[in-house]
mmCIF file of C-alpha atoms in Angstrom:
data_model
loop_
_atom_site.group_PDB
_atom_site.id
_atom_site.type_symbol
_atom_site.label_atom_id
_atom_site.label_comp_id
_atom_site.label_asym_id
_atom_site.label_seq_id
_atom_site.Cartn_x
_atom_site.Cartn_y
_atom_site.Cartn_z
ATOM 1 C CA MET A 1 39.121 -99.173 17.290
ATOM 2 C CA LEU A 2 40.578 -95.602 18.348
ATOM 3 C CA VAL A 3 43.832 -96.580 16.632
ATOM 4 C CA ALA A 4 41.975 -97.850 13.458
ATOM 5 C CA THR A 5 40.348 -94.453 13.059
ATOM 6 C CA HIS A 6 43.244 -92.581 13.598
ATOM 7 C CA GLY A 7 45.352 -94.862 11.150
ATOM 8 C CA TRP A 8 42.663 -94.644 8.193
ATOM 9 C CA TRP A 9 41.397 -90.960 8.478
ATOM 10 C CA PRO A 10 44.779 -89.102 7.163
ATOM 11 C CA TRP A 11 44.555 -91.604 4.134
ATOM 12 C CA LEU A 12 40.883 -90.240 3.460
ATOM 13 C CA LEU A 13 42.310 -86.671 3.986
ATOM 14 C CA THR A 14 44.999 -87.275 1.374
ATOM 15 C CA LEU A 15 42.383 -88.537 -1.058
ATOM 16 C CA ALA A 16 40.409 -85.665 -0.726
ATOM 17 C CA ILE A 17 43.333 -83.500 -1.405
ATOM 18 C CA ILE A 18 44.312 -85.332 -4.471
ATOM 19 C CA LEU A 19 40.608 -85.181 -5.778
ATOM 20 C CA ILE A 20 40.408 -81.311 -5.181
ATOM 21 C CA ALA A 21 43.539 -80.707 -7.104
ATOM 22 C CA LEU A 22 42.760 -82.872 -9.725
ATOM 23 C CA ALA A 23 39.530 -81.057 -10.172
ATOM 24 C CA ALA A 24 41.209 -77.585 -10.082
ATOM 25 C CA VAL A 25 43.694 -78.858 -12.908
ATOM 26 C CA ILE A 26 40.745 -79.992 -15.238
ATOM 27 C CA ALA A 27 38.779 -76.884 -14.552
ATOM 28 C CA TYR A 28 42.123 -74.788 -15.533
ATOM 29 C CA PHE A 29 42.629 -76.710 -18.785
ATOM 30 C CA ARG A 30 38.971 -76.513 -19.701
ATOM 31 C CA ARG A 31 39.143 -72.636 -19.129
ATOM 32 C CA ARG A 32 42.327 -72.529 -21.097
ATOM 33 C CA ARG A 33 40.909 -74.477 -24.110
ATOM 34 C CA ALA A 34 37.795 -72.494 -24.067
ATOM 35 C CA ALA A 35 39.623 -69.141 -24.326
#
């Protein structure tokens, strides 16, 4: 159980980082297009 939890949480962290980076890129392009 502990090994399984330790195995899947870094994947969840990586997914969160990708989503944050994607949101930042979208916000940057929206700001550029608006200006």
